[in-house]
Coordinates of C-alpha atoms in Angstrom, one line a residue:
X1 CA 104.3 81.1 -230.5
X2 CA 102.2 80.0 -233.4
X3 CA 99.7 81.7 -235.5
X4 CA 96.3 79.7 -236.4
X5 CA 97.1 76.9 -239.6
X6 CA 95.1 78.1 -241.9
X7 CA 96.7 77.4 -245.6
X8 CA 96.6 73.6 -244.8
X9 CA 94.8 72.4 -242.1
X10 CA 93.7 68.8 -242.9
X11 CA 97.4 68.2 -243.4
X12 CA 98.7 70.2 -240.9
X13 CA 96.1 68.9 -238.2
X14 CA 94.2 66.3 -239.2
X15 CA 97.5 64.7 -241.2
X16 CA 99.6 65.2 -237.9
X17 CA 96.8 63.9 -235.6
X18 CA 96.4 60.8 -237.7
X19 CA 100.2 60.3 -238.3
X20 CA 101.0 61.5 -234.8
X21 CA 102.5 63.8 -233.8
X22 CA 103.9 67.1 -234.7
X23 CA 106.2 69.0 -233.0
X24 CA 104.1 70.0 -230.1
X25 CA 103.4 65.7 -229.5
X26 CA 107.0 66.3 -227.6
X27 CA 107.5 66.1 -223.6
X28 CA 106.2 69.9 -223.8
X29 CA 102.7 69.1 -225.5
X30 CA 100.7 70.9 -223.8
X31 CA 102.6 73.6 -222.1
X32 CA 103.4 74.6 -225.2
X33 CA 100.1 74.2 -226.5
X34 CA 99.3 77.2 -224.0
X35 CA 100.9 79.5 -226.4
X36 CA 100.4 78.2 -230.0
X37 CA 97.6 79.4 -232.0
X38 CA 96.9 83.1 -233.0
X39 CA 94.4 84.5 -235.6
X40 CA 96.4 87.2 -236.0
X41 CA 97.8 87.1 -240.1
X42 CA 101.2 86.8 -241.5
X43 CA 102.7 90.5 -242.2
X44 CA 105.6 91.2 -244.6
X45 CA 109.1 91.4 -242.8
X46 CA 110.3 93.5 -245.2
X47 CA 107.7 96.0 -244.8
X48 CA 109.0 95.6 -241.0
X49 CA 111.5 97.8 -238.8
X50 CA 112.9 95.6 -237.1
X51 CA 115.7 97.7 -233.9
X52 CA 118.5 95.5 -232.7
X53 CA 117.8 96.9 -229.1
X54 CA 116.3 99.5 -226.9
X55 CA 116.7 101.3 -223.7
X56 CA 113.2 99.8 -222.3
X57 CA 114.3 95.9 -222.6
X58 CA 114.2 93.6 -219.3
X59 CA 117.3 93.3 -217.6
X60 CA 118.1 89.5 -217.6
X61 CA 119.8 87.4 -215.1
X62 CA 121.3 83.4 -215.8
X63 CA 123.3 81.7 -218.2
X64 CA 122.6 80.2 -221.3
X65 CA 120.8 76.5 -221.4
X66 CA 119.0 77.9 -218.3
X67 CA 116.0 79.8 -217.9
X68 CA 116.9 83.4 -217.0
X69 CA 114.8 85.7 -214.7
X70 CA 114.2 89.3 -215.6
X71 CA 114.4 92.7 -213.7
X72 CA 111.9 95.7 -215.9
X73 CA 112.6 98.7 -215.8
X74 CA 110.0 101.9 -216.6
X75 CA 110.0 102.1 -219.6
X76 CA 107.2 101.5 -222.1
X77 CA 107.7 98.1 -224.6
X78 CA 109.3 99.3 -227.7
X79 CA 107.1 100.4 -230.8
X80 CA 109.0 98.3 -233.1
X81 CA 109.9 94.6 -233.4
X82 CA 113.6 94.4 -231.3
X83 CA 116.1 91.3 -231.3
X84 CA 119.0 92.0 -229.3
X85 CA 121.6 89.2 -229.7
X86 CA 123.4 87.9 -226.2
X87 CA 125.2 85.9 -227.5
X88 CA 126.3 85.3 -231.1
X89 CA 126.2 81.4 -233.2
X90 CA 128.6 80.8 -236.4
X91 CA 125.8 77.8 -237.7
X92 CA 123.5 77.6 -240.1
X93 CA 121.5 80.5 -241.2
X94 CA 117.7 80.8 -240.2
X95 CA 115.0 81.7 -242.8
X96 CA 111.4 82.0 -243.2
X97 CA 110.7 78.6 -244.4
X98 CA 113.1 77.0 -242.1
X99 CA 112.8 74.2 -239.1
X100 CA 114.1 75.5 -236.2
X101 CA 115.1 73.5 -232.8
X102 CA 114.8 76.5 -229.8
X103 CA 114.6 76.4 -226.1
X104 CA 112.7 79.4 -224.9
X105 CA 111.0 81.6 -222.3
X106 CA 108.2 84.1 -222.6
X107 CA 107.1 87.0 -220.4
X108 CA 104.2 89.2 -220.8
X109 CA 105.5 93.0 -221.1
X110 CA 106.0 93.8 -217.2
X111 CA 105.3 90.3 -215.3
X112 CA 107.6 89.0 -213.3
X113 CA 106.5 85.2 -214.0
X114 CA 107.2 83.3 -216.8
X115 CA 104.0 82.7 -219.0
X116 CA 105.7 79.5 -221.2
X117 CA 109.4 78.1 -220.9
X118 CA 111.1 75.2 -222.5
X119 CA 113.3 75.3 -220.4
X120 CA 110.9 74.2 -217.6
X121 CA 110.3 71.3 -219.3
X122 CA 113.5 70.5 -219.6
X123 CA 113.7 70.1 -223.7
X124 CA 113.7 72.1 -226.5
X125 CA 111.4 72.9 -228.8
X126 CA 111.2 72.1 -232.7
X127 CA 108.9 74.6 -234.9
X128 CA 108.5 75.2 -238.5
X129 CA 109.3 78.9 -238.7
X130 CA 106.6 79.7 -241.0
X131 CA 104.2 78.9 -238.5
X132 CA 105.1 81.3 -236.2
X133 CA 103.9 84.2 -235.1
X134 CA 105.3 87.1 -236.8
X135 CA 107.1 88.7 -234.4
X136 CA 109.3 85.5 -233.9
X137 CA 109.0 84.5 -237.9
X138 CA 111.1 88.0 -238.4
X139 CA 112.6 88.2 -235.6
X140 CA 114.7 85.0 -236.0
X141 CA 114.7 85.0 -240.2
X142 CA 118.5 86.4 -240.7
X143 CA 119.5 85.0 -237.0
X144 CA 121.9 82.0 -236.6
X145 CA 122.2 78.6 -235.4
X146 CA 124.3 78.9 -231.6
X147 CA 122.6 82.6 -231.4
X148 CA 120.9 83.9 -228.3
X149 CA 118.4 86.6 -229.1
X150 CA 116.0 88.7 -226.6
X151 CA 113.0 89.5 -228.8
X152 CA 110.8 92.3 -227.6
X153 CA 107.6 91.6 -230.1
X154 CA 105.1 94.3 -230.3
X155 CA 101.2 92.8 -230.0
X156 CA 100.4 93.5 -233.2
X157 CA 103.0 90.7 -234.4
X158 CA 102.1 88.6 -231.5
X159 CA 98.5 87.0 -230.2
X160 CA 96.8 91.2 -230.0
X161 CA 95.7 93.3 -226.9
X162 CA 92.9 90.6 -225.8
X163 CA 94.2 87.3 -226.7
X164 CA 91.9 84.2 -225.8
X165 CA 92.2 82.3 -222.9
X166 CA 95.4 80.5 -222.4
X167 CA 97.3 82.6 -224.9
X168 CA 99.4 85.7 -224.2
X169 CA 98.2 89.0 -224.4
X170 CA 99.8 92.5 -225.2
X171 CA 103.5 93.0 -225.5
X172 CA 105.7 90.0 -225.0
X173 CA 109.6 89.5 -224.3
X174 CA 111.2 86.0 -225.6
X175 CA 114.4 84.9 -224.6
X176 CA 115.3 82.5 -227.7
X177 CA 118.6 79.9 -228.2
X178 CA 118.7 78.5 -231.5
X179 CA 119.7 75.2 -231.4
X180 CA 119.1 73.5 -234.7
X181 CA 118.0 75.0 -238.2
X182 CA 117.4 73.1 -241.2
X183 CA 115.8 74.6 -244.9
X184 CA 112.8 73.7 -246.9
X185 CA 115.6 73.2 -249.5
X186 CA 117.2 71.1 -247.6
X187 CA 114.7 68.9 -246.4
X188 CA 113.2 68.7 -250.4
X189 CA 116.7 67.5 -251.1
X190 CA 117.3 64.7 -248.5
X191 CA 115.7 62.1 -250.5
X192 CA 117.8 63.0 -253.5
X193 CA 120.6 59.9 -253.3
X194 CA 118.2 57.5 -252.2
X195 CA 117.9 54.0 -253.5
X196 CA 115.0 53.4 -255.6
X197 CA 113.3 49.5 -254.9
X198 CA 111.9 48.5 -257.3
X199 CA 110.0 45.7 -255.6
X200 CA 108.3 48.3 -253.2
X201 CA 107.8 50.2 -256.9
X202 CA 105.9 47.1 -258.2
X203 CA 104.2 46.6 -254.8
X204 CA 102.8 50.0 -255.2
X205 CA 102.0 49.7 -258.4
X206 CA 99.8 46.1 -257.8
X207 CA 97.3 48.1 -255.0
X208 CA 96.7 50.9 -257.5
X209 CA 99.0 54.0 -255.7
X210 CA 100.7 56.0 -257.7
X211 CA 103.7 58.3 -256.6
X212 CA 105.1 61.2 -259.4
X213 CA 107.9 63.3 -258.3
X214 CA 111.6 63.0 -258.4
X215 CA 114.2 62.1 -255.4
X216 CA 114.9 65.0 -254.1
X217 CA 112.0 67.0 -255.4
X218 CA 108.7 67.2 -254.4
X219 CA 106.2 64.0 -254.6
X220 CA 102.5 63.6 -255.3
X221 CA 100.7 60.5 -254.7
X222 CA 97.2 59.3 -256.2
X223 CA 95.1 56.2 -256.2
X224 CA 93.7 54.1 -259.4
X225 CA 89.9 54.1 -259.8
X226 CA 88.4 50.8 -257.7
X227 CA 91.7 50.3 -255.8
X228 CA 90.8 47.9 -253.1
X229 CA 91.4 50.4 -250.0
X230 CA 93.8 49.1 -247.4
X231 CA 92.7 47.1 -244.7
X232 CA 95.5 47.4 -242.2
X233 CA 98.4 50.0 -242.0
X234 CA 101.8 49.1 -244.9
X235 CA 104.4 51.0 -244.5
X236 CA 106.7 50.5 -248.0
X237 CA 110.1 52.2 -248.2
X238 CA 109.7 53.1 -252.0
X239 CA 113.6 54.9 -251.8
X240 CA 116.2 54.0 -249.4
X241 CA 118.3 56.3 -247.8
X242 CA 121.7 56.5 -246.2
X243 CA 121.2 57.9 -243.2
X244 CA 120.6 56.9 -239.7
X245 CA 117.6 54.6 -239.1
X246 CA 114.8 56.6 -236.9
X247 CA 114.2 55.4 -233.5
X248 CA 110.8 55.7 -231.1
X249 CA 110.9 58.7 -230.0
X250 CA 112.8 60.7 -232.6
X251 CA 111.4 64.1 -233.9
X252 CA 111.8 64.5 -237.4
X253 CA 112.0 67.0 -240.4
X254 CA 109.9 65.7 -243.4
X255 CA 107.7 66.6 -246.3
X256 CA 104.6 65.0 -247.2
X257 CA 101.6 64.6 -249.1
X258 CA 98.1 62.5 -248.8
X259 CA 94.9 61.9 -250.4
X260 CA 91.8 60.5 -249.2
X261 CA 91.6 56.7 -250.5
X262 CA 89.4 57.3 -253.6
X263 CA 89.1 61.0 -254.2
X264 CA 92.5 61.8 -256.0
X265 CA 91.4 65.8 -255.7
X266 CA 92.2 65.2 -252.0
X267 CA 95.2 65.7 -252.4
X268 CA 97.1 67.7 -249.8
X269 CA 101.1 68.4 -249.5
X270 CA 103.9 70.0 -247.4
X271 CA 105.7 70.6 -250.8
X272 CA 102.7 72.8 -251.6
X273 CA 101.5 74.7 -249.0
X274 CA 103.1 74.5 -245.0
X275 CA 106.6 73.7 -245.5
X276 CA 108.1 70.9 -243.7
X277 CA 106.3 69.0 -240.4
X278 CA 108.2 68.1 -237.4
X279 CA 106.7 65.1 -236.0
X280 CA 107.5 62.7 -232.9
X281 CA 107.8 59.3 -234.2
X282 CA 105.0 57.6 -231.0
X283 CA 104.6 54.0 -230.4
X284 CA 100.8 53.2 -231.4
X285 CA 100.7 56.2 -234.1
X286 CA 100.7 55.1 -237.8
X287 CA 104.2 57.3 -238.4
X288 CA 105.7 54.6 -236.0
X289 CA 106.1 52.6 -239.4
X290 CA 109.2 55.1 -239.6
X291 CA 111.0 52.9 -236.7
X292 CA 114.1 51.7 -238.5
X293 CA 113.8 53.4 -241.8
X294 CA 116.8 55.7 -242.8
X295 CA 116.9 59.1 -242.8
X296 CA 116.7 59.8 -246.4
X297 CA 114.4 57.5 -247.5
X298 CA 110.9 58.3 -249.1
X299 CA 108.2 55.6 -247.4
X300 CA 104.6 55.2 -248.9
X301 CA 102.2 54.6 -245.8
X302 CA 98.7 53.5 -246.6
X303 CA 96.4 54.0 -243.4
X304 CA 92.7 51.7 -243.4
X305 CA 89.8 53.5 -242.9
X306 CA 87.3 53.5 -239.7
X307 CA 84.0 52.7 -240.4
X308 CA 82.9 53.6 -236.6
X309 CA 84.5 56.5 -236.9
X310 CA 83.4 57.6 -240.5
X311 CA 86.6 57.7 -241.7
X312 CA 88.5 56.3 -245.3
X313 CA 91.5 54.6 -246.4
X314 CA 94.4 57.4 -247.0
X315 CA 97.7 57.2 -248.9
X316 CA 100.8 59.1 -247.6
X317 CA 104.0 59.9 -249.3
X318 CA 106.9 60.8 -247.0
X319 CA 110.4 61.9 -247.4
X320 CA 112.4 62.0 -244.2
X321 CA 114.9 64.4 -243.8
X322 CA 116.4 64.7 -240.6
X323 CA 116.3 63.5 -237.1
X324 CA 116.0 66.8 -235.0

């Protein structure tokens, strides 16, 4: 369901690989992998007409938490973008820039079997709704938390007539539940009552990293001219939070930003450009350093460098906001 990363793909990609992971690093990796990427652009939702449903839909069949099958009838897909609510939420509202917790099937206009399903895997699915394709990006902006929505998304908003292999082509049919939503506004302000330490403050300031930006407001980090670059992974809670300490395993809302150890014009952030990252917290990743930290908390991680690998030393800022 997502379109190709293209505003900020060392941080979005290469960040995610080397923190590990985001949200597709879940149980449903690589099935959902099937149907991620698309070169297709971002359009304007409000240019949109977006139909709240049509004679042509799929008959569906199951109840909600399960995946449902579907009967077609003869009609052709519909011309517009069309979310047809099943079943109405009362939670939080859905927006462009939010993170969003789903389970989900797709269909190819016509076929009768399922081309990706959460639901087969047996757990939902976080995205970052700006990252979405924009039938789903518009189709769900406006939508609520507890909502189950049939989308009918035209190809145009979707992955095009001839999409590579492993991707879905033409006119596709998503059955969505929204589980979870959370804000970029809300995930900015997380960090907002957390505890500053000032020992992890003088710590930082001893290896020569420097991190600017309020609590609660977005954070840039940088590193002194002829720092000594880090020769094994720190993790230093700069801010404490309040909230629940993250376990192995956990997905998580957060914002970040990095630079390359030495080359300050690296510099790369969430705040910026993406939005917030869901990523798995994985034994034997560097973002396992989150184990045990509270949500809440903002955590400097500095990462060595590879010399096999032609790799450098990088410096991470983090602000956790949320177990999803």
């Amino acid at each position: 369901m997502r379109r190709a990363t293209t505003v900020l793909p060392a941080l979005a990609l290469t960040s995610c690989l080397a923190l590990a992971g985001c949200s597709d690093s879940s149980g449903g990796a690589s099935a959902s992998a099937e149907a991620t990427a698309t070169p297709l652009s971002n359009v304007d939702c409000s240019t949109l007409t977006i139909d709240d449903d049509a004679d042509s839909l799929p008959t569906l069949e199951g109840e909600a938490g399960s995946e449902p099958t579907v009967t077609w009838g003869d009609g052709d897909a519909p011309a517009n973008l069309t979310v047809k609510t099943l079943d109405a939420g009362d939670g939080a509202e859905v927006t462009e820039d939010s993170l969003v917790v789903t389970d989900y099937a797709l269909w190819q206009w016509g076929a009768s079997e399922v081309f990706d399903s959460s639901y087969a895997r047996g757990e939902a699915t976080p995205f970052s709704v700006s990252g979405l394709i924009s039938g789903w990006r518009c189709g769900l902006a406006g939508h609520h938390v507890g909502d189950r929505l049939e989308i009918a998304v035209p190809a145009e908003l979707a992955y095009g007539d001839a999409a590579p292999e492993g991707y879905p082509s033409g006119d596709l049919v998503f059955v969505v539940e929204v589980e979870q939503a959370v804000t970029a506004a809300e995930v900015t302000a997380a960090t907002k009552d957390a505890e500053v330490d000032t020992e992890a403050q003088q710590t930082l300031a001893d290896l020569g990293v420097t991190v600017s930006g309020d609590l609660g407001a977005a954070a840039t980090i940088s590193v002194a001219d002829g720092a000594g670059a880090p020769t094994e992974q720190q993790n230093i809670i700069l801010a404490r939070g309040a909230g629940d300490e993250i376990a192995e395993g956990d997905q998580v809302a957060l914002e970040l930003a990095f630079v390359n150890w030495g080359d300050n014009d690296s510099l790369q952030s969430s705040w910026e450009a993406g939005g917030p990252q869901v990523m798995t917290v994985a034994a034997g990743a560097p973002i396992a350093g989150l184990v045990g930290v509270p949500v809440g908390s903002r955590v400097v991680i500095l990462m060595p460098g590879d010399e096999s690998a032609g790799t450098v030393g990088s410096a991470y800022v983090v602000d956790v906001a949320k177990v999803l």
